[in-house]
Amino acid sequence: MTSIAAGTAAPDSAEFVLRDFGGGPFGIYVHVPFCATRCGYCDFNTYTAGELGSSASPQSWMDALRGELSTAAEVFGELPSPQPRVSTIFVGGGTPSLLGGDGLAGVLDAVRANFTLAADAEVTTESNPESTSPRFFERLRDAGFTRVSLGMQSAAEHVLRVLDRTHTPGRAVEAAREARAAGFDHVNLDLIYGTPGESDADLDASLDAVLAAGVDHVSAYSLIVEDGTALARRVRRGELPAPDDDVLAARYERIDARLAAAGLTWYEVSNWAATDSARCRHNLGYWDGGDWLGAGPGAHSHLGGVRWWNVKHPSRYADRVREGLPAAGWEALTAAEQHTERVMLTARLRTGLPLAELDESERRSADRVIADGLAVRCADRLILTDRGRLLADAVVRTLLT
Ligand SMILES: C[S@@+](CC[C@H](N)C(=O)[O-])C[C@H]1O[C@@H](n2cnc3c(N)ncnc32)[C@H](O)[C@@H]1O
Ligand code: SF4
């Protein structure tokens, strides 16, 4: 049987890794580790052409991806249980749109060549506005993509500049319209709020633009100053102020109020959708503790309570794929770790945390959270209030201590 993590402290066999696997929705994540330039705030596993030199290219990545998917499919083929149908695919990055429409169609072909997709599979790709066009979206639709997620971040030019984003303020909304014109019913725009220099008026202008674009999904993330990034160095040198917690809370409330008034309802603390079918099923799989295979450099997988992660550098990843599966490490989650994860993730969902998940002492903590007005009990679930959403991390800490 194929070893999952040859050369590391590996699980003995696919059977071991996948012993509890099966039954629920199954997703595939594909990581595209390329960006035209690095945004100063971002610490994702991505590389510019200059950083990679001749060590890796989109072509060598694609060859390795095909190899990884084919080896993974062999492992699945060894299972006694029926082969899972892929209910969601998410091509993320990095900048998947740098591959172009044909390149992304090739990614989907590679998944289809090795796995069976459910008839109603959700197939998303992330894209950067500046590397899209009407033809690009038409090609994606023809290939079978059903959803597009665009990194808009802001409609204010000076905010985009602080974030090192290269698109012009209007381009993201234009790209969203092009995607809808090409036949995409499901289009997401990502916003970042709390960037140094962003005013309330800038945020309002971003929200006006998002709502004018007519998208059915919005993700809004507070700017996180990640260690080791150019942004963190600028904040440390005093060139830029760190995002202020009170400002972030006020911005979140503003975003939620504007989106709710326009019919976009939150379903996870940072995500809003116009209808139930507009919610991102792939991400719901992560949050609901589902199973997924992550392919590509640095991608994480979670199957049947076992998690593993691939080597991060694209050239090392390609080398490892030639030997077998490219895992760098793995862990079998203990029951306590699985519990912690379920609490952390489901507490952030509008559907809430099942109270049956909590032990006696955690239920007493839940009572305190309710008494503080941060959550309500609804049937057998604990659901964050509006104020609780602002303090979601603190709520989770209270429940788990
Ligand atoms: C990693 S990007 C990948 C997709 C695409 N390259 C883009 O930028 O939209 C996915 C989302 O994560 C957001 N993101 C990355 N680093 C972040 C940070 N430090 N704080 C908040 N959002 C961040 C990005 O802005 C983007 O909307
Ligand atoms: S384009 Fe996206 S993935 Fe690339 S550096 Fe910027 S935020 Fe990160």
mmCIF file of C-alpha atoms and ligand atoms in Angstrom, residues 35 37-39 41-42 44 46 93-95 128 165, ligand 2:
data_model
loop_
_atom_site.group_PDB
_atom_site.id
_atom_site.type_symbol
_atom_site.label_atom_id
_atom_site.label_comp_id
_atom_site.label_asym_id
_atom_site.label_seq_id
_atom_site.Cartn_x
_atom_site.Cartn_y
_atom_site.Cartn_z
ATOM 1 C CA CYS A 35 1.612 35.556 -7.798
ATOM 2 C CA THR A 37 3.890 40.364 -7.153
ATOM 3 C CA ARG A 38 3.748 39.778 -3.386
ATOM 4 C CA CYS A 39 1.281 41.941 -1.430
ATOM 5 C CA TYR A 41 0.367 41.954 4.099
ATOM 6 C CA CYS A 42 0.194 38.399 2.768
ATOM 7 C CA PHE A 44 0.374 32.713 2.089
ATOM 8 C CA THR A 46 3.058 31.867 -2.884
ATOM 9 C CA GLY A 93 -3.737 30.562 -4.164
ATOM 10 C CA GLY A 94 -1.676 32.400 -4.826
ATOM 11 C CA THR A 95 -3.248 33.675 -7.993
ATOM 12 C CA ASN A 128 -7.198 38.457 -9.060
ATOM 13 C CA ARG A 165 -2.593 45.561 -4.803
HETATM 14 S S1 SF4 B 2 -2.313 38.380 -4.729
HETATM 15 FE FE1 SF4 B 2 -3.373 37.247 -3.063
HETATM 16 S S2 SF4 B 2 -2.091 35.449 -2.647
HETATM 17 FE FE2 SF4 B 2 -0.862 36.851 -3.916
HETATM 18 S S3 SF4 B 2 0.347 37.974 -2.437
HETATM 19 FE FE3 SF4 B 2 -1.521 39.188 -2.818
HETATM 20 S S4 SF4 B 2 -3.021 38.509 -1.263
HETATM 21 FE FE4 SF4 B 2 -1.343 37.016 -1.289
#
